[in-house]
Short mmCIF file of C-alpha atoms in Angstrom, two decimals:
data_model
loop_
_atom_site.label_atom_id
_atom_site.label_comp_id
_atom_site.label_asym_id
_atom_site.label_seq_id
_atom_site.Cartn_x
_atom_site.Cartn_y
_atom_site.Cartn_z
CA MET A 1 -22.35 -25.57 8.58
CA ASP A 2 -24.00 -26.76 5.34
CA GLU A 3 -22.73 -23.74 3.44
CA ILE A 4 -19.19 -24.32 4.72
CA LYS A 5 -19.30 -28.02 3.77
CA GLU A 6 -20.46 -27.06 0.27
CA LEU A 7 -17.50 -24.71 -0.19
CA ASN A 8 -15.09 -27.07 1.53
CA PRO A 9 -16.24 -30.57 0.47
CA GLU A 10 -12.94 -32.26 1.38
CA LYS A 11 -13.28 -31.01 4.97
CA LYS A 12 -9.72 -29.65 5.06
CA PHE A 13 -10.11 -27.10 7.81
CA ILE A 14 -7.72 -24.27 8.68
CA SER A 15 -7.05 -23.82 12.37
CA TRP A 16 -7.26 -20.40 13.92
CA GLN A 17 -3.54 -20.61 14.75
CA THR A 18 -2.68 -21.12 11.07
CA LEU A 19 -4.92 -18.27 9.97
CA PHE A 20 -3.35 -16.02 12.60
CA LEU A 21 0.18 -16.73 11.27
CA MET A 22 -0.95 -16.18 7.66
CA ASP A 23 -2.44 -12.81 8.56
CA LEU A 24 0.49 -11.70 10.71
CA CYS A 25 2.79 -11.82 7.67
CA THR A 26 0.53 -9.40 5.77
CA VAL A 27 -0.05 -6.91 8.58
CA ILE A 28 3.11 -5.98 10.47
CA GLY A 29 6.88 -6.12 10.00
CA ILE A 30 10.11 -4.39 10.99
CA ASP A 31 9.80 -1.73 8.30
CA ASP A 32 6.34 -0.71 9.55
CA ILE A 33 7.75 -0.19 13.04
CA MET A 34 10.75 1.70 11.67
CA TYR A 35 8.70 4.11 9.53
CA ASN A 36 6.49 5.19 12.39
CA PHE A 37 9.33 5.43 14.90
CA GLN A 38 10.95 8.05 12.68
CA ASN A 39 7.63 9.91 12.38
CA GLN A 40 6.77 10.02 16.09
CA GLY A 41 9.76 8.88 18.15
CA MET A 42 9.05 7.10 21.45
CA SER A 43 5.56 8.61 21.57
CA VAL A 44 4.64 6.11 18.85
CA ILE A 45 4.25 3.54 21.65
CA PHE A 46 1.19 5.45 22.89
CA SER A 47 -0.13 5.58 19.32
CA TRP A 48 0.33 1.82 18.85
CA VAL A 49 -1.62 1.06 22.04
CA VAL A 50 -4.52 3.31 21.01
CA MET A 51 -4.53 1.96 17.44
CA VAL A 52 -4.58 -1.68 18.52
CA LEU A 53 -7.43 -1.18 20.98
CA PHE A 54 -9.65 1.18 19.00
CA TYR A 55 -8.74 0.44 15.38
CA VAL A 56 -7.10 -2.93 14.73
CA ILE A 57 -9.47 -5.05 16.84
CA PRO A 58 -12.78 -3.63 15.46
CA TYR A 59 -11.31 -3.43 11.94
CA SER A 60 -10.27 -7.10 12.05
CA LEU A 61 -13.62 -8.29 13.41
CA MET A 62 -15.53 -6.26 10.80
CA VAL A 63 -13.48 -8.01 8.12
CA GLY A 64 -14.44 -11.30 9.75
CA GLN A 65 -18.14 -10.58 9.31
CA LEU A 66 -17.73 -9.33 5.73
CA GLY A 67 -15.77 -12.44 4.81
CA SER A 68 -18.50 -14.59 6.33
CA VAL A 69 -21.35 -12.73 4.55
CA PHE A 70 -19.73 -12.89 1.10
CA ASN A 71 -17.99 -16.25 1.39
CA LYS A 72 -19.31 -17.50 -1.98
CA GLU A 73 -17.57 -14.67 -3.81
CA GLY A 74 -14.12 -15.25 -2.42
CA GLY A 75 -14.26 -12.41 0.06
CA GLY A 76 -12.70 -9.87 -2.29
CA LEU A 77 -13.07 -6.21 -1.36
CA SER A 78 -14.58 -5.18 -4.71
CA SER A 79 -17.14 -7.99 -4.52
CA TRP A 80 -18.22 -6.78 -1.07
CA VAL A 81 -18.89 -3.29 -2.42
CA ARG A 82 -20.49 -4.62 -5.60
CA ARG A 83 -22.99 -6.68 -3.62
CA THR A 84 -23.83 -3.88 -1.20
CA ASP A 85 -23.95 -0.89 -3.54
CA GLY A 86 -23.93 -1.84 -7.21
CA GLU A 87 -21.64 -2.58 -10.15
CA PHE A 88 -20.07 0.84 -10.63
CA LEU A 89 -18.89 1.22 -7.04
CA GLY A 90 -17.63 -2.37 -7.24
CA TYR A 91 -15.60 -1.42 -10.31
CA PHE A 92 -14.34 1.79 -8.71
CA THR A 93 -13.29 -0.11 -5.58
CA ALA A 94 -11.32 -2.54 -7.73
CA TRP A 95 -9.70 0.42 -9.48
CA THR A 96 -8.76 2.26 -6.28
CA TYR A 97 -7.42 -0.97 -4.78
CA TRP A 98 -5.29 -1.41 -7.90
CA ALA A 99 -4.25 2.25 -7.95
CA ALA A 100 -3.13 1.99 -4.32
CA SER A 101 -0.89 -0.91 -5.35
CA ILE A 102 1.06 1.25 -7.85
CA PRO A 103 3.06 3.24 -5.25
CA TYR A 104 3.44 0.00 -3.26
CA ALA A 105 4.97 -1.74 -6.29
CA VAL A 106 7.32 1.20 -6.97
CA ASP A 107 8.30 1.22 -3.30
CA SER A 108 9.04 -2.52 -3.45
CA ALA A 109 11.22 -2.03 -6.55
CA ASN A 110 13.07 0.78 -4.78
CA GLU A 111 13.63 -1.44 -1.76
CA ILE A 112 15.20 -4.13 -3.96
CA ILE A 113 17.85 -1.61 -5.05
CA VAL A 114 18.49 -0.60 -1.44
CA ASP A 115 18.56 -4.25 -0.30
CA LEU A 116 21.02 -5.28 -3.02
CA GLY A 117 23.32 -2.40 -2.10
CA TRP A 118 23.46 -3.56 1.51
CA ALA A 119 23.61 -7.28 0.61
CA LEU A 120 26.59 -6.76 -1.71
CA THR A 121 28.53 -4.10 0.21
CA GLY A 122 27.30 -4.29 3.81
CA SER A 123 27.14 -0.48 3.85
CA GLU A 124 24.89 2.45 2.99
CA LYS A 125 27.71 4.32 1.24
CA PHE A 126 26.65 3.06 -2.20
CA GLN A 127 23.53 5.24 -1.92
CA SER A 128 25.58 8.43 -2.14
CA LYS A 129 27.07 7.18 -5.41
CA ILE A 130 23.71 6.70 -7.12
CA SER A 131 22.04 9.70 -8.73
CA ASN A 132 18.28 10.13 -8.68
CA SER A 133 18.05 9.36 -12.39
CA THR A 134 20.14 6.18 -11.99
CA PHE A 135 17.93 5.13 -9.06
CA ALA A 136 14.80 5.67 -11.20
CA ILE A 137 16.29 3.78 -14.16
CA LEU A 138 17.29 0.82 -11.98
CA THR A 139 13.81 0.78 -10.45
CA PHE A 140 12.22 0.84 -13.91
CA LEU A 141 14.49 -2.02 -15.04
CA MET A 142 13.20 -4.05 -12.10
CA PHE A 143 9.66 -3.67 -13.47
CA ILE A 144 10.70 -4.77 -16.96
CA ILE A 145 12.67 -7.77 -15.68
CA PHE A 146 9.87 -9.02 -13.48
CA ILE A 147 7.21 -8.58 -16.16
CA ILE A 148 9.32 -10.62 -18.61
CA VAL A 149 9.88 -13.50 -16.19
CA GLU A 150 6.55 -13.31 -14.33
CA HIS A 151 4.67 -15.95 -16.28
CA HIS A 152 7.56 -18.39 -15.77
CA PHE A 153 8.05 -17.88 -12.04
CA SER A 154 4.73 -16.68 -10.62
CA ARG A 155 4.10 -19.72 -8.41
CA SER A 156 7.64 -19.90 -7.05
CA MET A 157 7.51 -16.16 -6.37
CA GLU A 158 4.35 -16.58 -4.31
CA LEU A 159 6.12 -19.29 -2.31
CA LEU A 160 9.14 -17.07 -1.82
CA SER A 161 6.84 -14.25 -0.71
CA THR A 162 5.30 -16.49 1.94
CA ILE A 163 8.72 -17.65 3.13
CA GLY A 164 10.09 -14.12 3.09
CA GLY A 165 7.07 -12.82 4.99
CA GLY A 166 7.49 -15.54 7.61
CA LEU A 167 11.21 -14.77 7.96
CA MET A 168 10.43 -11.09 8.41
CA VAL A 169 8.07 -11.89 11.29
CA VAL A 170 10.78 -14.10 12.82
CA MET A 171 13.34 -11.30 12.43
CA THR A 172 10.95 -8.83 14.08
CA ILE A 173 10.48 -11.13 17.07
CA LEU A 174 14.26 -11.72 17.14
CA LEU A 175 14.85 -7.95 17.17
CA VAL A 176 12.65 -7.55 20.27
CA LEU A 177 14.16 -10.50 22.15
CA LEU A 178 17.79 -9.65 21.39
CA ALA A 179 17.24 -5.97 22.18
CA PHE A 180 15.84 -6.67 25.65
CA VAL A 181 18.51 -9.29 26.44
CA GLY A 182 21.12 -6.78 25.27
CA LEU A 183 19.54 -4.09 27.47
CA ALA A 184 19.89 -6.36 30.49
CA LYS A 185 23.49 -7.23 29.57
CA SER A 186 24.41 -3.54 29.30
CA GLY A 187 22.97 -2.74 32.73
CA GLY A 188 19.96 -0.90 31.30
CA HIS A 189 21.89 1.50 29.04
CA MET A 190 19.77 3.07 26.27
CA ALA A 191 20.73 5.36 23.42
CA THR A 192 17.64 7.46 24.22
CA GLN A 193 18.74 9.71 27.08
CA PRO A 194 17.23 11.04 29.22
CA PHE A 195 14.55 8.35 29.14
CA THR A 196 11.28 9.25 30.86
CA TRP A 197 7.81 7.74 30.65
CA LYS A 198 6.48 11.22 29.87
CA MET A 199 8.28 11.20 26.51
CA MET A 200 5.90 8.45 25.36
CA LEU A 201 3.01 10.92 25.39
CA PRO A 202 2.67 12.61 21.99
CA ASN A 203 2.40 16.30 21.27
CA PHE A 204 -1.04 16.50 19.66
CA ASN A 205 -0.20 18.94 16.87
CA TRP A 206 -0.70 18.94 13.11
CA HIS A 207 2.45 16.87 12.52
CA TYR A 208 1.23 14.13 14.86
CA PHE A 209 -2.21 13.85 13.27
CA SER A 210 -0.74 13.96 9.76
CA THR A 211 1.26 10.80 10.58
CA ILE A 212 -1.78 8.74 11.68
CA ALA A 213 -2.29 7.61 8.06
CA MET A 214 1.12 5.90 8.14
CA LEU A 215 0.04 4.01 11.28
CA ILE A 216 -3.08 2.83 9.43
CA TYR A 217 -0.94 1.87 6.42
CA ALA A 218 1.25 -0.22 8.72
CA MET A 219 -1.69 -2.04 10.30
CA ASN A 220 -4.18 -2.58 7.46
CA GLY A 221 -4.37 -5.60 5.18
CA CYS A 222 -6.04 -8.22 7.39
CA GLU A 223 -8.86 -8.45 4.80
CA LEU A 224 -6.52 -10.58 2.65
CA VAL A 225 -7.36 -13.68 4.73
CA ALA A 226 -11.13 -13.11 4.82
CA PRO A 227 -11.79 -15.78 2.12
CA TYR A 228 -10.47 -18.44 4.49
CA VAL A 229 -13.36 -17.92 6.92
CA THR A 230 -15.29 -20.69 5.13
CA GLN A 231 -12.38 -23.12 5.55
CA MET A 232 -12.54 -22.98 9.34
CA LYS A 233 -14.38 -25.67 11.32
CA LYS A 234 -16.15 -23.21 13.62
CA PRO A 235 -15.70 -19.79 12.02
CA GLN A 236 -18.06 -18.04 14.41
CA TYR A 237 -15.62 -18.93 17.23
CA ASP A 238 -12.26 -19.56 15.52
CA PHE A 239 -12.07 -16.46 13.29
CA PRO A 240 -12.45 -14.02 16.21
CA LYS A 241 -9.74 -16.01 18.04
CA ALA A 242 -7.38 -15.54 15.09
CA MET A 243 -8.17 -11.82 14.86
CA ILE A 244 -7.74 -11.26 18.60
CA ALA A 245 -4.44 -13.18 18.51
CA LEU A 246 -3.42 -10.98 15.57
CA ALA A 247 -4.22 -7.84 17.54
CA ALA A 248 -2.30 -9.16 20.57
CA MET A 249 0.81 -10.07 18.55
CA THR A 250 0.59 -6.78 16.62
CA ALA A 251 0.51 -4.95 19.95
CA PHE A 252 3.51 -6.95 21.21
CA LEU A 253 5.62 -6.37 18.08
CA THR A 254 4.78 -2.69 17.65
CA ILE A 255 5.03 -1.63 21.30
CA PHE A 256 8.11 -3.63 22.27
CA GLY A 257 9.62 -3.25 18.79
CA SER A 258 9.40 0.54 19.07
CA PHE A 259 10.89 0.41 22.58
CA SER A 260 13.71 -1.74 21.17
CA LEU A 261 14.50 0.94 18.61
CA GLY A 262 14.76 3.44 21.47
CA ILE A 263 17.48 1.23 22.95
CA TYR A 264 19.69 1.58 19.87
CA PHE A 265 18.62 4.98 18.48
CA ASN A 266 18.39 8.28 20.32
CA ALA A 267 14.69 9.18 19.99
CA TYR A 268 15.62 12.86 20.43
CA HIS A 269 17.92 12.76 17.38
CA ILE A 270 16.58 10.17 14.93
CA PRO A 271 18.64 9.68 11.72
CA ASN A 272 16.87 11.13 8.69
CA ASP A 273 17.47 7.94 6.69
CA LEU A 274 15.99 5.62 9.35
CA LYS A 275 13.07 4.62 7.11
CA MET A 276 15.41 3.48 4.34
CA ASN A 277 18.35 2.14 6.33
CA GLY A 278 17.15 1.78 9.93
CA ALA A 279 16.66 -2.01 9.84
CA TYR A 280 20.22 -2.44 8.60
CA TYR A 281 21.63 -0.09 11.22
CA VAL A 282 19.89 -1.90 14.08
CA PHE A 283 20.84 -5.42 12.95
CA ASP A 284 24.41 -4.25 12.46
CA MET A 285 24.49 -2.88 16.02
CA ILE A 286 22.90 -6.04 17.48
CA GLY A 287 25.31 -8.23 15.54
CA GLN A 288 28.29 -6.26 16.86
CA GLN A 289 26.86 -6.41 20.39
CA TYR A 290 26.58 -10.22 20.29
CA GLY A 291 29.91 -10.80 18.54
CA LEU A 292 28.32 -11.81 15.22
CA GLY A 293 30.01 -9.10 13.18
CA LYS A 294 27.95 -8.26 10.11
CA GLY A 295 26.38 -11.73 9.90
CA LEU A 296 22.97 -10.63 11.18
CA LEU A 297 23.00 -7.63 8.84
CA PHE A 298 23.69 -9.77 5.77
CA PHE A 299 21.03 -12.30 6.79
CA TRP A 300 18.46 -9.52 7.01
CA ALA A 301 19.64 -8.01 3.71
CA TRP A 302 19.18 -11.22 1.71
CA THR A 303 15.88 -12.00 3.46
CA SER A 304 14.65 -8.58 2.36
CA VAL A 305 16.03 -9.02 -1.19
CA PHE A 306 14.17 -12.29 -1.79
CA PHE A 307 10.99 -11.07 -0.14
CA ASN A 308 10.80 -7.83 -2.12
CA CYS A 309 11.65 -9.61 -5.40
CA ALA A 310 8.80 -12.06 -4.83
CA LEU A 311 6.48 -9.29 -3.67
CA LEU A 312 7.11 -7.16 -6.76
CA ALA A 313 6.49 -10.06 -9.14
CA VAL A 314 3.27 -11.07 -7.38
CA LEU A 315 2.08 -7.46 -7.17
CA LEU A 316 2.65 -6.80 -10.87
CA ASP A 317 0.75 -9.91 -11.90
CA ALA A 318 -1.94 -10.14 -9.23
CA MET A 319 -3.02 -6.51 -9.17
CA THR A 320 -3.20 -6.30 -12.99
CA ARG A 321 -5.12 -9.56 -13.36
CA MET A 322 -7.49 -8.57 -10.53
CA LEU A 323 -8.31 -5.24 -12.16
CA ILE A 324 -8.78 -6.61 -15.67
CA SER A 325 -10.76 -9.74 -14.72
CA ASP A 326 -12.79 -8.40 -11.81
CA THR A 327 -14.27 -5.30 -13.45
CA GLY A 328 -15.88 -6.99 -16.46
CA GLU A 329 -16.77 -5.61 -19.85
CA LYS A 330 -19.10 -2.82 -18.79
CA TYR A 331 -16.49 -0.40 -17.44
CA MET A 332 -13.07 -1.70 -18.54
CA PRO A 333 -11.95 -0.78 -22.11
CA LYS A 334 -11.47 -3.70 -24.47
CA PHE A 335 -7.86 -2.86 -25.30
CA LEU A 336 -6.92 -3.15 -21.60
CA ARG A 337 -8.58 -6.56 -21.35
CA LYS A 338 -6.75 -7.90 -24.39
CA LYS A 339 -4.44 -10.86 -23.60
CA ASP A 340 -1.39 -12.25 -25.42
CA LYS A 341 -0.84 -15.90 -26.45
CA ASN A 342 0.30 -16.72 -22.90
CA GLY A 343 -2.95 -15.39 -21.43
CA LEU A 344 -1.30 -12.30 -19.95
CA PRO A 345 -3.13 -8.91 -20.06
CA ILE A 346 -0.24 -7.26 -21.88
CA ASN A 347 -1.88 -3.84 -22.30
CA GLY A 348 -2.81 -3.94 -18.63
CA TYR A 349 0.86 -4.52 -17.83
CA ILE A 350 1.78 -1.56 -20.02
CA LEU A 351 -0.69 0.62 -18.12
CA THR A 352 0.74 -0.58 -14.79
CA VAL A 353 4.34 0.11 -15.85
CA SER A 354 3.39 3.47 -17.39
CA LEU A 355 1.76 4.71 -14.19
CA SER A 356 4.67 3.34 -12.15
CA ALA A 357 7.07 5.26 -14.40
CA PHE A 358 4.89 8.34 -13.93
CA ILE A 359 5.24 8.00 -10.13
CA MET A 360 9.02 7.58 -10.48
CA ILE A 361 9.30 10.66 -12.69
CA LEU A 362 7.44 12.74 -10.11
CA GLY A 363 10.04 11.88 -7.48
CA ILE A 364 13.14 12.26 -9.65
CA PHE A 365 13.53 15.98 -8.89
CA LEU A 366 13.69 15.48 -5.12
CA PRO A 367 17.08 16.28 -3.54
CA ASN A 368 18.40 12.73 -3.05
CA MET A 369 17.66 9.00 -2.97
CA ASN A 370 16.56 9.11 0.67
CA ASP A 371 13.99 11.82 -0.09
CA ILE A 372 12.57 9.72 -2.94
CA PHE A 373 12.28 6.70 -0.65
CA ASN A 374 10.58 8.69 2.12
CA TRP A 375 8.21 10.41 -0.30
CA LEU A 376 7.04 7.10 -1.76
CA LEU A 377 6.29 5.86 1.75
CA ASN A 378 4.34 9.03 2.41
CA LEU A 379 2.36 8.44 -0.79
CA ASN A 380 1.59 4.87 0.30
CA GLY A 381 0.37 6.33 3.59
CA ILE A 382 -2.18 8.36 1.62
CA VAL A 383 -3.61 5.92 -0.93
CA SER A 384 -3.58 2.72 1.15
CA PRO A 385 -5.69 4.06 4.07
CA GLY A 386 -7.99 5.64 1.49
CA VAL A 387 -8.80 2.19 0.08
CA THR A 388 -9.40 0.88 3.62
CA CYS A 389 -12.39 3.24 3.79
CA TRP A 390 -14.25 0.86 1.44
CA ILE A 391 -14.14 -1.86 4.11
CA PHE A 392 -15.94 0.30 6.67
CA TYR A 393 -18.37 1.52 4.02
CA SER A 394 -19.27 -2.08 3.10
CA PHE A 395 -19.65 -3.02 6.77
CA MET A 396 -22.05 -0.09 7.30
CA CYS A 397 -24.13 -1.20 4.28
CA VAL A 398 -24.27 -4.76 5.63
CA ARG A 399 -25.40 -3.66 9.08
CA LYS A 400 -27.94 -1.26 7.59
CA ASN A 401 -29.49 -4.24 5.78
CA SER A 402 -28.64 -7.02 8.23
CA LYS A 403 -31.68 -9.12 7.29
CA THR A 404 -30.52 -9.25 3.67
CA PHE A 405 -26.85 -9.86 4.50
CA SER A 406 -26.96 -12.49 7.22
CA SER A 407 -23.94 -14.40 8.51
CA LYS A 408 -23.07 -16.91 11.21
CA TYR A 409 -20.38 -14.62 12.62
CA VAL A 410 -21.59 -11.16 13.68
CA TYR A 411 -19.45 -8.38 15.11
CA ILE A 412 -21.58 -6.48 17.67
CA LYS A 413 -25.12 -7.83 17.83
CA ASN A 414 -26.83 -4.42 17.85
CA ASP A 415 -27.06 -3.10 14.27
CA LYS A 416 -27.20 0.59 15.20
CA LEU A 417 -24.16 0.35 17.47
CA ALA A 418 -22.23 -1.65 14.85
CA TYR A 419 -23.15 0.89 12.16
CA THR A 420 -21.95 3.74 14.41
CA VAL A 421 -18.62 2.01 15.05
CA GLY A 422 -18.16 1.50 11.31
CA LEU A 423 -19.00 5.14 10.64
CA ILE A 424 -16.50 6.36 13.26
CA LEU A 425 -13.68 4.26 11.75
CA LEU A 426 -14.65 5.43 8.26
CA VAL A 427 -14.46 9.10 9.31
CA VAL A 428 -11.19 8.61 11.22
CA THR A 429 -9.60 6.83 8.25
CA ALA A 430 -10.84 9.40 5.73
CA VAL A 431 -9.59 12.34 7.83
CA ALA A 432 -6.23 10.62 8.38
CA THR A 433 -5.96 10.03 4.63
CA ILE A 434 -6.59 13.69 3.84
CA MET A 435 -4.17 14.90 6.52
CA GLY A 436 -1.59 12.38 5.29
CA ILE A 437 -1.19 14.46 2.12
CA THR A 438 1.02 16.74 4.23
CA PRO A 439 4.69 15.91 3.41
CA GLN A 440 6.82 14.24 6.09
CA ASP A 441 10.57 14.14 6.80
CA VAL A 442 11.31 17.55 5.23
CA ALA A 443 11.42 21.05 6.65
CA GLN A 444 7.90 22.49 6.80
CA TYR A 445 7.10 25.08 4.09
CA SER A 446 10.51 24.61 2.44
CA GLY A 447 10.79 24.32 -1.34
CA THR A 448 10.94 20.52 -1.06
CA TRP A 449 7.91 20.52 1.22
CA TRP A 450 5.81 22.44 -1.32
CA TYR A 451 7.07 20.28 -4.16
CA GLU A 452 6.14 17.05 -2.32
CA LEU A 453 2.71 18.48 -1.50
CA ILE A 454 2.10 19.21 -5.19
CA ILE A 455 3.22 15.78 -6.42
CA ASN A 456 1.18 14.09 -3.66
CA ILE A 457 -1.95 15.79 -4.96
CA VAL A 458 -1.03 15.16 -8.61
CA SER A 459 -0.37 11.45 -7.93
CA VAL A 460 -3.69 10.91 -6.17
CA VAL A 461 -5.67 12.85 -8.81
CA VAL A 462 -4.08 10.90 -11.68
CA LEU A 463 -4.34 7.45 -10.05
CA ILE A 464 -7.95 7.88 -8.93
CA GLY A 465 -9.09 10.17 -11.76
CA LEU A 466 -8.07 7.72 -14.47
CA GLY A 467 -10.43 5.17 -12.95
CA ALA A 468 -13.31 7.61 -13.43
CA ILE A 469 -12.34 8.18 -17.08
CA LEU A 470 -12.06 4.54 -18.21
CA PRO A 471 -15.84 3.83 -18.22
CA GLY A 472 -16.25 6.76 -20.61
CA ILE A 473 -13.56 5.30 -22.87
CA ARG A 474 -15.39 1.96 -22.79
CA ARG A 475 -18.64 3.68 -23.85
CA ARG A 476 -16.80 5.16 -26.87
CA GLU A 477 -15.60 1.66 -27.81
CA VAL A 478 -19.17 0.37 -27.72
CA LYS A 479 -20.45 3.35 -29.71
CA TYR A 480 -17.73 3.69 -32.37
CA GLY A 481 -15.90 0.33 -32.34
CA ILE A 482 -12.71 1.98 -31.06
CA ALA A 483 -12.13 4.59 -28.37
CA PHE A 484 -9.72 6.88 -30.26
CA ASP A 485 -7.85 6.81 -33.55
CA LYS A 486 -4.06 7.12 -33.97
CA PRO A 487 -3.86 10.95 -34.19
CA GLN A 488 -6.07 11.26 -31.10
CA TRP A 489 -3.99 8.82 -29.03
CA ILE A 490 -0.68 10.35 -30.11
CA SER A 491 -1.72 13.97 -29.55
CA MET A 492 -3.42 13.30 -26.18
CA ILE A 493 -0.52 11.24 -24.81
CA ALA A 494 2.00 13.82 -26.04
CA LEU A 495 0.07 16.68 -24.41
CA ILE A 496 -0.23 14.79 -21.11
CA LEU A 497 3.50 13.99 -21.07
CA ILE A 498 4.37 17.62 -21.83
CA ALA A 499 2.03 18.77 -19.07
CA ILE A 500 3.60 16.37 -16.56
CA ILE A 501 7.15 17.40 -17.45
CA ALA A 502 6.22 21.09 -17.39
CA GLY A 503 4.45 20.69 -14.03
CA ILE A 504 7.39 18.87 -12.50
CA SER A 505 9.84 21.45 -13.85
CA LEU A 506 7.74 24.29 -12.44
CA GLY A 507 7.50 22.48 -9.11
CA ALA A 508 11.29 22.22 -8.93
CA THR A 509 11.70 26.02 -9.34
CA LYS A 510 11.49 28.66 -6.63
CA LEU A 511 8.82 30.78 -8.30
CA PRO A 512 6.52 32.20 -5.59
CA LEU A 513 3.30 31.40 -7.53
CA ARG A 514 4.43 28.10 -9.06
CA GLY A 515 1.46 26.25 -7.56
CA LEU A 516 -0.96 28.58 -9.37
CA TYR A 517 1.01 28.30 -12.63
CA ILE A 518 0.93 24.49 -12.45
CA PHE A 519 -2.82 24.53 -11.79
CA ILE A 520 -3.51 26.83 -14.76
CA GLU A 521 -1.25 24.81 -17.05
CA GLU A 522 -2.84 21.47 -16.06
CA ILE A 523 -6.40 22.80 -16.50
CA ALA A 524 -5.55 24.20 -19.93
CA VAL A 525 -4.06 20.88 -21.08
CA LEU A 526 -7.03 18.91 -19.74
CA ILE A 527 -9.44 21.11 -21.70
CA ILE A 528 -7.43 20.62 -24.91
CA VAL A 529 -7.21 16.84 -24.35
CA TRP A 530 -10.98 16.74 -23.74
CA LEU A 531 -11.65 18.63 -26.97
CA ILE A 532 -9.43 16.22 -28.93
CA GLY A 533 -10.89 13.14 -27.25
CA ARG A 534 -14.55 14.04 -27.79
CA ARG A 535 -14.15 13.96 -31.59
CA LYS A 536 -15.50 10.90 -33.42
CA PRO A 537 -12.58 8.52 -34.15
CA ASP A 538 -11.62 7.28 -37.60
CA ILE A 539 -12.01 3.49 -37.30
CA ASN A 540 -9.77 2.98 -40.37
CA ASN A 541 -6.85 4.72 -38.65
CA SER A 542 -6.54 2.81 -35.37
CA PHE A 543 -3.78 0.99 -33.49
CA LYS A 544 -3.77 -2.82 -33.68
CA ALA A 545 -4.04 -2.99 -29.88
CA GLU A 546 -7.56 -1.59 -30.14
CA GLU A 547 -8.75 -3.91 -32.84
#
């Protein structure tokens, strides 16, 4: 208790009930239930049960021990890896965590456009009037607007995010309660007909296993409350209570929430736009059923608008600041760490917006707005579970050296058994991440399917690969004073942009060997960029941002 008193001198303790509610907002919501219902239908109920028992509970309790071991460092994921396996892996964890936030931020900006359409019109018809390019431009404008106002409204946005998250949990619980009361009122009538318990058993094929990553994406994130372990009066008892309560409520919301969707949607014929519009459809139907008209729909729409606005602002600021400040001078280039007069890492913001624009450009050639929305979710289902692997890796390192990394709360007393459990979850998550690269929601092996597969791979390679390149750029800064001169920057950026546009254009064609052509073109450009970049820069011909 001495360590806890030192970190919490005012003795303001957080109860396990409070911690449970804080974590619930970050882990599960209506959209998470909706996404996976479209992927798996009623069989997702079986998946939720298995995931809660064999994934969420051990995952949450592992986070509890990691947060207890590294309580003096704030419990951040990158600090866990840094302490267990060195500075570079700590930096790379911070980078991958940040890179995983890019598709999440783009997805949040997209959702604001969708939310506003529903909030202002009460209908999905506006979506058919928006072209892909208009959708991308509006999404990009959201980034610019929130970057401009971020330093004025960051605290209020965090408050709005907390309120919006709480309201979303309330709306999820409300969905379950109203659905079951409505089922009783209708005499047990369900849209899913015929309903049998057998339909809840999944067909264990490639499609099913390729959607496991989206289940992990829906359920991860409990590590965000790990720093609060030290603010609990009896963490060795109270934190497990909070995590078990989280698992129990997650099970309730996912299982009964998915069943509720089966009441209003025919699981045999699920609408293709359920991921984008499903929450609006279901609240519209419930509102009509209870004589509320579109009142419930509009309440959900504005709740979602405010939540996603706050989430985007916090994401843009928090993830950029975390990357720039947490990685230090050794691996992060100086020009990215440069701050303006307001203390904002302006070049870091530019990098964030540039990569977000890159993600948006990749999706602009998809058939329609719904395909873009679904693809971004699929991409989140790849990168987010991939980052979760670091948690299990850190836990394995801690249990391998348990005498060095001691803590008052221990998940599984036997080190070898605990290590094995961590290894199993690491392998499961890694395999699910790799299989998640397979496109969802489009006809298998169609032109769109192949295109989405290509841009999935390109997105992951660019987001993760850039993190491996930055330390090399930093070494050039140390050696020459600047990383590259003006001609180098201009020519390399121009070549990369041309390569991206050419790759996307080839991907949108129906050429039988377009995948091979894209690969050859990208390799050729990378070689040319490498040859340009390895030349010694002219320090007298540099951009001011590098000075």
